[in-house]
PDB file of C-alpha atoms in Angstrom:
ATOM      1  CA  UNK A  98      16.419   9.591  32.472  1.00 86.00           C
ATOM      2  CA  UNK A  99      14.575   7.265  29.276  1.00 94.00           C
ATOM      3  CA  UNK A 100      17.186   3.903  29.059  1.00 95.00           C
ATOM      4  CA  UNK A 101      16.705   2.309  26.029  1.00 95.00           C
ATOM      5  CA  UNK A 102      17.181  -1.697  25.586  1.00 96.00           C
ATOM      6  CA  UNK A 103      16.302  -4.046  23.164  1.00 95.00           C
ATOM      7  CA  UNK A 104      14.302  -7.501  24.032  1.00 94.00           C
ATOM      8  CA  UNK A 105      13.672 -10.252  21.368  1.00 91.00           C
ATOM      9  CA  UNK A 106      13.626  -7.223  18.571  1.00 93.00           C
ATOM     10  CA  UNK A 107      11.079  -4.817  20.937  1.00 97.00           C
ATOM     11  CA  UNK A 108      12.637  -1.601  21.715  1.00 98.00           C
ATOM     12  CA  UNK A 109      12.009  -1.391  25.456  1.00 98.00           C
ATOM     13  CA  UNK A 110      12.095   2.112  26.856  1.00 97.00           C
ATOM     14  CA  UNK A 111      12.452   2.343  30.464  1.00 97.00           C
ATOM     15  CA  UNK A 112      11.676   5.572  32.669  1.00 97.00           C
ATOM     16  CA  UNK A 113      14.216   6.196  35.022  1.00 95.00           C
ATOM     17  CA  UNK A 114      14.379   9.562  36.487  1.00 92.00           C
ATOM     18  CA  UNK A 115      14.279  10.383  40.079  1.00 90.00           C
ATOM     19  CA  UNK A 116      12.089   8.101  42.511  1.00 91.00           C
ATOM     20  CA  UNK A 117       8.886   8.528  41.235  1.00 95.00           C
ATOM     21  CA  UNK A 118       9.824   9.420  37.434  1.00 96.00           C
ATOM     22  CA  UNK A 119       8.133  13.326  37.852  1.00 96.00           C
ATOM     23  CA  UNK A 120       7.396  15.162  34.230  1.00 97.00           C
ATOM     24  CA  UNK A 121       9.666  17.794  33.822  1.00 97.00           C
ATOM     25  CA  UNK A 122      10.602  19.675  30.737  1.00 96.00           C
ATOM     26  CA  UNK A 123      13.486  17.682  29.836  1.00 96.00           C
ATOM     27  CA  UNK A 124      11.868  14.326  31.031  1.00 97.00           C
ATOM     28  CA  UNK A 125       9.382  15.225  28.374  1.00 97.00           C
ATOM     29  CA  UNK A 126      11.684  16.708  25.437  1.00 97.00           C
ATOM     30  CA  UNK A 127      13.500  13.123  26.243  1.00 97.00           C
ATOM     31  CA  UNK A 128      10.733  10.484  25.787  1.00 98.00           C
ATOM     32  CA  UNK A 129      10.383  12.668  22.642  1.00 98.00           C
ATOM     33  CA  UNK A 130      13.285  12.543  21.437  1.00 97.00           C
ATOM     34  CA  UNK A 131      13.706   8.514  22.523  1.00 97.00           C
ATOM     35  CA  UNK A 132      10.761   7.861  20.674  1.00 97.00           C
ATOM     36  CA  UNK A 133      12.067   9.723  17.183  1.00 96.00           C
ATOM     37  CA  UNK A 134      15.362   7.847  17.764  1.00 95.00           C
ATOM     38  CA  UNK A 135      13.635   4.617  17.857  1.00 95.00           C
ATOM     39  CA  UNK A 136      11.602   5.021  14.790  1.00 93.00           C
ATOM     40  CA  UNK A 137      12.961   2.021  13.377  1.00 94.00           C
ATOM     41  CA  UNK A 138      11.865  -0.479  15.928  1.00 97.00           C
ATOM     42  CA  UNK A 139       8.759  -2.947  14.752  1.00 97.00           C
ATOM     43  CA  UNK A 140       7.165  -2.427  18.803  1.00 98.00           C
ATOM     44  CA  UNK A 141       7.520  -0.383  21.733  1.00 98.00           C
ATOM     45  CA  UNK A 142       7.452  -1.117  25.224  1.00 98.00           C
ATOM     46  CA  UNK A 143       7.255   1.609  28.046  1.00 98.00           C
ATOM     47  CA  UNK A 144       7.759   0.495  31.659  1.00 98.00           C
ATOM     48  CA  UNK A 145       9.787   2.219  34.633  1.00 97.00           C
ATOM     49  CA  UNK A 146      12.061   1.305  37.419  1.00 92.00           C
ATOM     50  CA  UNK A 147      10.923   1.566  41.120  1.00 87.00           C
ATOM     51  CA  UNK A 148       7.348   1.299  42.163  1.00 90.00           C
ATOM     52  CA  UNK A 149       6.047   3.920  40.355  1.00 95.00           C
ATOM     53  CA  UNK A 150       5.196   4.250  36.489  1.00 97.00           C
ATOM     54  CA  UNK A 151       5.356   7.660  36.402  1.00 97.00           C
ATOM     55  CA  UNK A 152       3.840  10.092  39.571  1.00 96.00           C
ATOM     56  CA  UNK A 153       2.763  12.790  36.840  1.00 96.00           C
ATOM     57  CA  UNK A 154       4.202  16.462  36.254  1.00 97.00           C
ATOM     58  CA  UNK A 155       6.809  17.416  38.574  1.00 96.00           C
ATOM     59  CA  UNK A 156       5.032  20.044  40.525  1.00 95.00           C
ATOM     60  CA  UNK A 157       7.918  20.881  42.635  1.00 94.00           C
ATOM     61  CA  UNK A 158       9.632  22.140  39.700  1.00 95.00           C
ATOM     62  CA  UNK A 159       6.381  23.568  38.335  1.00 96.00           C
ATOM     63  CA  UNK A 160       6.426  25.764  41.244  1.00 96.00           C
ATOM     64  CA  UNK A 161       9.588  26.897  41.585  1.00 96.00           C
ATOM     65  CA  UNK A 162       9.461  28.208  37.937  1.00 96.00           C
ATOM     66  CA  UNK A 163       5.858  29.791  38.080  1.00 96.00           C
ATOM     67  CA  UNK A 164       4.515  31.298  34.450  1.00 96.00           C
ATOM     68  CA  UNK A 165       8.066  31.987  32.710  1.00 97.00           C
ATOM     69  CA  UNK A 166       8.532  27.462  32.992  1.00 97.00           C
ATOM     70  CA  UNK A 167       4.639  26.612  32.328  1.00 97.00           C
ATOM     71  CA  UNK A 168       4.537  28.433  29.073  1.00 97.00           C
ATOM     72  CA  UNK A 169       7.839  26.560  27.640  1.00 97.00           C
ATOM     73  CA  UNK A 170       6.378  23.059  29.807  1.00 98.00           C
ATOM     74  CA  UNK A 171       2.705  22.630  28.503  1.00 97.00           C
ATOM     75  CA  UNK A 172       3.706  22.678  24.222  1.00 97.00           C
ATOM     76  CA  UNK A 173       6.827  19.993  25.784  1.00 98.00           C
ATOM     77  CA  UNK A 174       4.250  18.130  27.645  1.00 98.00           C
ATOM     78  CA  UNK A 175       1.842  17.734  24.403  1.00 97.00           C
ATOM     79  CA  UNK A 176       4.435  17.115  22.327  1.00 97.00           C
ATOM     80  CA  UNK A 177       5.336  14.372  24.455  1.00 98.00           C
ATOM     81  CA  UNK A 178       1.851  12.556  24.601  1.00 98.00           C
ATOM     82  CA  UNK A 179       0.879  13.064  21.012  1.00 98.00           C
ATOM     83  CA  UNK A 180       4.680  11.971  20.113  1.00 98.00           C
ATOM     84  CA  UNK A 181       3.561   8.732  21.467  1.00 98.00           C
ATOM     85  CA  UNK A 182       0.214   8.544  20.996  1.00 98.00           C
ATOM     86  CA  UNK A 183       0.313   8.878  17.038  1.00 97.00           C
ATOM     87  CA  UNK A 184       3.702   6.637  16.909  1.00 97.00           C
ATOM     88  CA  UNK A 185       3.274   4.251  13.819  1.00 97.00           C
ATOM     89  CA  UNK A 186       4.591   1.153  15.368  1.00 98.00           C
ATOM     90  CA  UNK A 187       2.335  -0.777  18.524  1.00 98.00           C
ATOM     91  CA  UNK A 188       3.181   0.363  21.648  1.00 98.00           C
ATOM     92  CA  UNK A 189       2.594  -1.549  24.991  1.00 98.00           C
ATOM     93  CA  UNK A 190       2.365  -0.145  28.544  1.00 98.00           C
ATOM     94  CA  UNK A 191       3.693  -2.719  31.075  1.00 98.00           C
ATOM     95  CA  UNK A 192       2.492  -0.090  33.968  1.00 98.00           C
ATOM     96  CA  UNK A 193       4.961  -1.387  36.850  1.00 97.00           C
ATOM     97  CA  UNK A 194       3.278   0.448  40.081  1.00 96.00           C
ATOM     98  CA  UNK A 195       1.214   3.737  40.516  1.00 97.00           C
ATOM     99  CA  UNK A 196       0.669   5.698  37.093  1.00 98.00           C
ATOM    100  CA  UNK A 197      -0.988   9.223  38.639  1.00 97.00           C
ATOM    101  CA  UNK A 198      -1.932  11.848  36.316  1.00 97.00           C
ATOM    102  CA  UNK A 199       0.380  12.499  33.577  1.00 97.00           C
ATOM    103  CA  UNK A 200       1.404   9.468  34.266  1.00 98.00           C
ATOM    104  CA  UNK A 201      -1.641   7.776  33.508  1.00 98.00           C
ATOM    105  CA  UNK A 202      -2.062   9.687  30.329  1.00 98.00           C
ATOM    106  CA  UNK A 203       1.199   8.836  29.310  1.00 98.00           C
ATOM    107  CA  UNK A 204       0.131   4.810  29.886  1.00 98.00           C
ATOM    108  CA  UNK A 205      -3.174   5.885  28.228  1.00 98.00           C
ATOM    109  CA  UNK A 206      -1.138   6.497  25.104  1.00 98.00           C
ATOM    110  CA  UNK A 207      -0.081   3.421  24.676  1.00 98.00           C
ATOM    111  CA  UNK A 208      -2.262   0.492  22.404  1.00 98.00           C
ATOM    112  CA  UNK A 209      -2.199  -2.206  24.790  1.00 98.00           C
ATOM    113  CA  UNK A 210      -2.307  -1.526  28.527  1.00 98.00           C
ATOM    114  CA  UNK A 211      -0.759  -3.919  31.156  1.00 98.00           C
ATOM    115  CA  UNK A 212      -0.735  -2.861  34.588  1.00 98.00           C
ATOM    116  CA  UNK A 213       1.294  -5.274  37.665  1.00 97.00           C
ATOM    117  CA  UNK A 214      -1.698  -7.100  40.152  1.00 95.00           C
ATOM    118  CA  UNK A 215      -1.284  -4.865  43.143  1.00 86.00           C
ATOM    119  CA  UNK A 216       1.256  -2.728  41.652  1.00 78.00           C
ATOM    120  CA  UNK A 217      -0.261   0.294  42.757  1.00 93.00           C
ATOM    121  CA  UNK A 218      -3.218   2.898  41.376  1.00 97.00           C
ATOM    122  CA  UNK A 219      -3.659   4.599  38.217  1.00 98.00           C
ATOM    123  CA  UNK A 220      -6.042   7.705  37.542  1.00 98.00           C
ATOM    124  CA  UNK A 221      -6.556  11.327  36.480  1.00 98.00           C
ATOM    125  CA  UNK A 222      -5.859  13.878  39.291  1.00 97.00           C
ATOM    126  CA  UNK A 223      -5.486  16.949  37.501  1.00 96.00           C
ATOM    127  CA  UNK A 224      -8.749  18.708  38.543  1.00 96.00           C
ATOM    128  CA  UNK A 225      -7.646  17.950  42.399  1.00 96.00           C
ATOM    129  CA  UNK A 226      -4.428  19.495  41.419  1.00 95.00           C
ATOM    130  CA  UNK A 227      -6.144  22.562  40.436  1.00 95.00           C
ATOM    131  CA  UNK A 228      -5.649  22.311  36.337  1.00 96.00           C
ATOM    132  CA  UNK A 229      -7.428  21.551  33.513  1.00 96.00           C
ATOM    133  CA  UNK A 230      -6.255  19.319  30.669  1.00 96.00           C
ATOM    134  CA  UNK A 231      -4.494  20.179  27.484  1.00 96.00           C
ATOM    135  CA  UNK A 232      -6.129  19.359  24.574  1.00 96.00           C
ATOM    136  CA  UNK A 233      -3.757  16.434  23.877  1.00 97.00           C
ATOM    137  CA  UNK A 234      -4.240  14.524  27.374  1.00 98.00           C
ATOM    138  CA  UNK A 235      -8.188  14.726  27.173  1.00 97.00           C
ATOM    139  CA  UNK A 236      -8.234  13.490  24.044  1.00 98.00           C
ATOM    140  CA  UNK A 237      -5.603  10.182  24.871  1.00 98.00           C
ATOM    141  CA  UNK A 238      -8.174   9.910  28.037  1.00 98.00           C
ATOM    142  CA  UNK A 239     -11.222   9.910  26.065  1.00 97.00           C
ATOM    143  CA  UNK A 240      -9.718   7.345  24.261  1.00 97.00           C
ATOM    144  CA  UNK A 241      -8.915   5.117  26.378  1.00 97.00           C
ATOM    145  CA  UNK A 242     -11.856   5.493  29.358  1.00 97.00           C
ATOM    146  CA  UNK A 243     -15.073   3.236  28.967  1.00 97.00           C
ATOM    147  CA  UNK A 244     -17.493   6.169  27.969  1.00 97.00           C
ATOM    148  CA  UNK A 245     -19.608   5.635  30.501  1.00 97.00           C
ATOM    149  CA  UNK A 246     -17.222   5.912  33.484  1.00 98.00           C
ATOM    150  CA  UNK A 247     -15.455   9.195  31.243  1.00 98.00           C
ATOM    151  CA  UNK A 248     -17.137  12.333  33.045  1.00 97.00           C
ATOM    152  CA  UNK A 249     -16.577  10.828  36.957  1.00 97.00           C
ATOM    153  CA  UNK A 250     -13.055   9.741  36.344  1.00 97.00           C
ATOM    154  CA  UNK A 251     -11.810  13.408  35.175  1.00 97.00           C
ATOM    155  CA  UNK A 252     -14.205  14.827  37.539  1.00 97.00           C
ATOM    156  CA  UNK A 253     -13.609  13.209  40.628  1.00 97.00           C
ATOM    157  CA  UNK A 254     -10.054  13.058  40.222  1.00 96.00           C
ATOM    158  CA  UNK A 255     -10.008   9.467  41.984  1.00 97.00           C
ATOM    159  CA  UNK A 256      -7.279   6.462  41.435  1.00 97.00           C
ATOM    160  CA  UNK A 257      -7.784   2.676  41.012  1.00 97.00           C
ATOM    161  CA  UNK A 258      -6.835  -0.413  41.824  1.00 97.00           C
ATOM    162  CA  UNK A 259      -6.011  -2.330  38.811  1.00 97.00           C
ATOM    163  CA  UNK A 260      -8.672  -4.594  39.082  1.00 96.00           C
ATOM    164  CA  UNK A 261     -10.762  -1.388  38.990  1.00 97.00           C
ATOM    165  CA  UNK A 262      -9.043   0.200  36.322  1.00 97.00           C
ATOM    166  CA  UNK A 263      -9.613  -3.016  34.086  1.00 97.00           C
ATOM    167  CA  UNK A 264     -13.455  -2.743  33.781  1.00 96.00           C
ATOM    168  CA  UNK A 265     -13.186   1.132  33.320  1.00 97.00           C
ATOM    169  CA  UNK A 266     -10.742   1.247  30.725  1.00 96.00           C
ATOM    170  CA  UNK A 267      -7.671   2.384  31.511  1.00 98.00           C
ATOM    171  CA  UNK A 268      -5.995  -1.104  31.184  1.00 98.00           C
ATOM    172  CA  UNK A 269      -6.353  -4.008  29.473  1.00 97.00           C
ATOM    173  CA  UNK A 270      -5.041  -6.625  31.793  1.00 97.00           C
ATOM    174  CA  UNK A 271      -3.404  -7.065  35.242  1.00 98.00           C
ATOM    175  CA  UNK A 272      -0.417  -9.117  35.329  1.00 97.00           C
ATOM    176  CA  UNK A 273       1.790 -10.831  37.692  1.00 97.00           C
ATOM    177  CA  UNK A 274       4.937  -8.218  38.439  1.00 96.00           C
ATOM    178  CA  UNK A 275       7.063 -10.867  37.962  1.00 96.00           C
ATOM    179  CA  UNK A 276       5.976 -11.641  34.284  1.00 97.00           C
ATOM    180  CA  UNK A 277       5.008  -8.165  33.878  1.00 97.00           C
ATOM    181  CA  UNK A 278       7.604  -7.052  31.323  1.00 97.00           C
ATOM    182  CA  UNK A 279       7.870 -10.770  29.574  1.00 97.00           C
ATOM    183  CA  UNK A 280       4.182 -10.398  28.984  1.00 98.00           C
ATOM    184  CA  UNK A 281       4.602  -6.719  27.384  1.00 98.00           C
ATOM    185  CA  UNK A 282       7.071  -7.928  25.193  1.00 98.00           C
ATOM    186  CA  UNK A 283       4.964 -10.963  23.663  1.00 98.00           C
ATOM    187  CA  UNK A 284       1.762  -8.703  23.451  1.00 98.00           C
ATOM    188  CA  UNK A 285       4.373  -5.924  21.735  1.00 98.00           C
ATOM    189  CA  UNK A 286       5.801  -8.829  19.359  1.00 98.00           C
ATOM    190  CA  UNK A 287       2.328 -10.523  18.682  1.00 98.00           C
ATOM    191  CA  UNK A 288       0.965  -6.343  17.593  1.00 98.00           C
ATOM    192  CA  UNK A 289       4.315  -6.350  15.583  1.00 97.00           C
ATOM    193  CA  UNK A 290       3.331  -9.438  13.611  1.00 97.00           C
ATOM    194  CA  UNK A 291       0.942  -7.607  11.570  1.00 98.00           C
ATOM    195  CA  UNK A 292       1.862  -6.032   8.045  1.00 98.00           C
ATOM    196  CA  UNK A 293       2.977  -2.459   9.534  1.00 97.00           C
ATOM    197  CA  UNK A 294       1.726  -0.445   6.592  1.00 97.00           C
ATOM    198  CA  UNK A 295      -1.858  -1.936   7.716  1.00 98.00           C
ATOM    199  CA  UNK A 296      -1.110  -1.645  11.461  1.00 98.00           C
ATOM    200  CA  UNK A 297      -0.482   2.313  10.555  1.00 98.00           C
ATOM    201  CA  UNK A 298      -2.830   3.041   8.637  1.00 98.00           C
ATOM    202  CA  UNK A 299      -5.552   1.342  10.629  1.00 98.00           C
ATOM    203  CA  UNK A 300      -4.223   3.226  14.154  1.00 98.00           C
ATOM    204  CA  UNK A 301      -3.934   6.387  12.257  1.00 97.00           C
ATOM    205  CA  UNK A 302      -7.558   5.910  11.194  1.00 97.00           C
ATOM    206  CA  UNK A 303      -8.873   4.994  14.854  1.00 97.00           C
ATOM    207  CA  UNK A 304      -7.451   7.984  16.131  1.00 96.00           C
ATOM    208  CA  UNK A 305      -7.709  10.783  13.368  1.00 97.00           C
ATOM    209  CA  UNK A 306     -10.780  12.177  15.837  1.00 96.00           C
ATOM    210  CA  UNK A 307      -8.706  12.683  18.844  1.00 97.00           C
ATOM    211  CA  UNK A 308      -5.886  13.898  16.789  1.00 96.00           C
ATOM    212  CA  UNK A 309      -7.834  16.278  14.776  1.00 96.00           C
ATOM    213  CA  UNK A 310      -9.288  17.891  18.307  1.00 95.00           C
ATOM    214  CA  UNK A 311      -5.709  17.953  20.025  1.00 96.00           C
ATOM    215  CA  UNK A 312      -5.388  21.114  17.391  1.00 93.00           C
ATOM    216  CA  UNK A 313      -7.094  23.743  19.001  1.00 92.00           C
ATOM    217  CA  UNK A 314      -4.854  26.968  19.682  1.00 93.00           C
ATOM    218  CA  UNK A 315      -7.570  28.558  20.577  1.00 94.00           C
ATOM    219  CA  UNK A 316      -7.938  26.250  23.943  1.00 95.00           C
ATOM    220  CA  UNK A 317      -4.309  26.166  24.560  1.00 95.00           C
ATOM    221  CA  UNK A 318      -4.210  29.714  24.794  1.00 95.00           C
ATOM    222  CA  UNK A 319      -7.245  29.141  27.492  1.00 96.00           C
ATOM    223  CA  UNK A 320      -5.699  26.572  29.072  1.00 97.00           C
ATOM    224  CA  UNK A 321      -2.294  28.049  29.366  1.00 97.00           C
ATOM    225  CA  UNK A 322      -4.005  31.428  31.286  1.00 97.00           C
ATOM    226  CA  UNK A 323      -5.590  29.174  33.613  1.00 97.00           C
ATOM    227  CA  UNK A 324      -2.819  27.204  34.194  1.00 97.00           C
ATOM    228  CA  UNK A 325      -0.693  30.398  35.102  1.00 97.00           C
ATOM    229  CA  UNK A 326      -2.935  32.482  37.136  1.00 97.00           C
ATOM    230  CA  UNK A 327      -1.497  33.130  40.527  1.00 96.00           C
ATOM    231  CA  UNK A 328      -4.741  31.375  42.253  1.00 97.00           C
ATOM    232  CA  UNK A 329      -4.274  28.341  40.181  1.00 97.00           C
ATOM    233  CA  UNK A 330      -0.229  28.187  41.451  1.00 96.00           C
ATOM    234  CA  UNK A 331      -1.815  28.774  44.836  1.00 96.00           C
ATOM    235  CA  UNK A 332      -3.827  25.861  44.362  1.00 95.00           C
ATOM    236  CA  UNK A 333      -1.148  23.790  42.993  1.00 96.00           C
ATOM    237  CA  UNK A 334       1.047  24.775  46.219  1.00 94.00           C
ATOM    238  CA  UNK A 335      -1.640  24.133  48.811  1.00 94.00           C
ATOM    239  CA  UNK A 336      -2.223  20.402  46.817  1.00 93.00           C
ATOM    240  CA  UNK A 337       1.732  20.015  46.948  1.00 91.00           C
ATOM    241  CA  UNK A 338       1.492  20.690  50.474  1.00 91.00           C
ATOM    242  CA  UNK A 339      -1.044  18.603  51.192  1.00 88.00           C
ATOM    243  CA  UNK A 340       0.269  15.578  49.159  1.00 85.00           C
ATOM    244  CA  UNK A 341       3.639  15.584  49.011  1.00 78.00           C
ATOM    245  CA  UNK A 342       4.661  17.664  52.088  1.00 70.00           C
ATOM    246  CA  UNK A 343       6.087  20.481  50.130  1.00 56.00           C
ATOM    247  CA  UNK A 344       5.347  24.163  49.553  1.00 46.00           C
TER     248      UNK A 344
END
């Protein structure tokens, strides 16, 4: 499901679970759990097999569990993003193809972005989908979204080219595929270079906003009831159907 290697000293974490690497609850409680096993590791490097980063929550699964699996999925999702979102040590994205909602949050997470040239799209779908964001995955997109393009990207639930996704935020560079995961490694080694007490500190301090406003039980609660609600799992199904062919 996560395979970890090990590339000139980077820890390289690799998604690898099903074609299209779909968020389910144990997909999620084992990025976790790679990333606390890892802990050591000076840099970071996310990526995927296939040609897809990571397609987002597997709604499939979603559906076929209904309220009894969303209430254990959404703390496991969180968990997930703010596991690597607050990691100490750098942590590069080489985005490999498409990265579609979670899945672009979960690249969003990361401090340097690379995404490969025509690889595929990358965006927020969530409101097409029918749900709204936890408090953990608005916060990694505010983050990482050019202010100014913020509001129409999680509003309009659209997906862009890499080029596109360059001048609104979501990446920092497109890359060759070919070089994709060479050039991860060197931008993971050159973060890694820097004292990592300052590195930590500093990160910590750039995101202590977000991470203060992921903490809101109040909006989980909210968010959790929304997410639940039979029309919002007819929603979901009539999307699946839609997109994916299933019901």
């Amino acid at each position: 499901m996560i395979e970890v290697t090990e590339q000139g000293g980077v820890a390289v974490l690799r998604l690898a679970h099903g074609k299209v690497n779909a968020m389910s609850m144990e997909f999620c409680e084992a990025l976790t759990a790679r990333f606390a096993e890892i802990s050591s590791a000076p840099a970071v490097v996310m990526t995927a097999t296939g040609r897809t980063f990571s397609a987002g929550v597997d709604l499939v699964r979603l559906l076929e569990g209904g309220a009894p699996y969303i209430q254990k999925f959404l703390p496991a999702l969180s968990t997930m993003f703010a596991t690597v979102f607050s990691h100490p040590a750098p942590v590069v994205a080489a985005i490999n193809g498409h990265a579609i909602a979670g899945g672009c949050v979960l690249a969003c997470a990361a401090d340097k972005r690379l995404m490969a040239r025509d690889g595929g799209r990358i965006g927020v779908t969530e409101l097409l989908v029918g749900v709204p964001f936890p408090p953990v995955a608005m916060e990694i997109m505010r983050c990482a979204i050019a202010p100014q393009f913020f509001a129409d990207a999680i509003f309009s639930g659209a997906t862009y080219t890499p080029l596109e996704a360059v001048a609104r935020g979501f990446i920092h560079d497109v890359i060759e595929p070919q070089v994709l995961l060479e050039r991860a490694v060197a931008a993971a080694k050159s973060l890694a270079a820097l004292p990592s007490k300052a590195f930590a500190l500093s990160k910590r301090r750039i995101r202590a906003p977000a991470l203060e406003r992921m903490q809101n039980p109040q909006l989980d609660a909210a968010i959790e009831q929304i997410w639940t609600a039979p029309e919002t799992l007819d929603h979901i199904r009539g999307y699946a159907a839609r997109t994916l062919g299933k019901s």
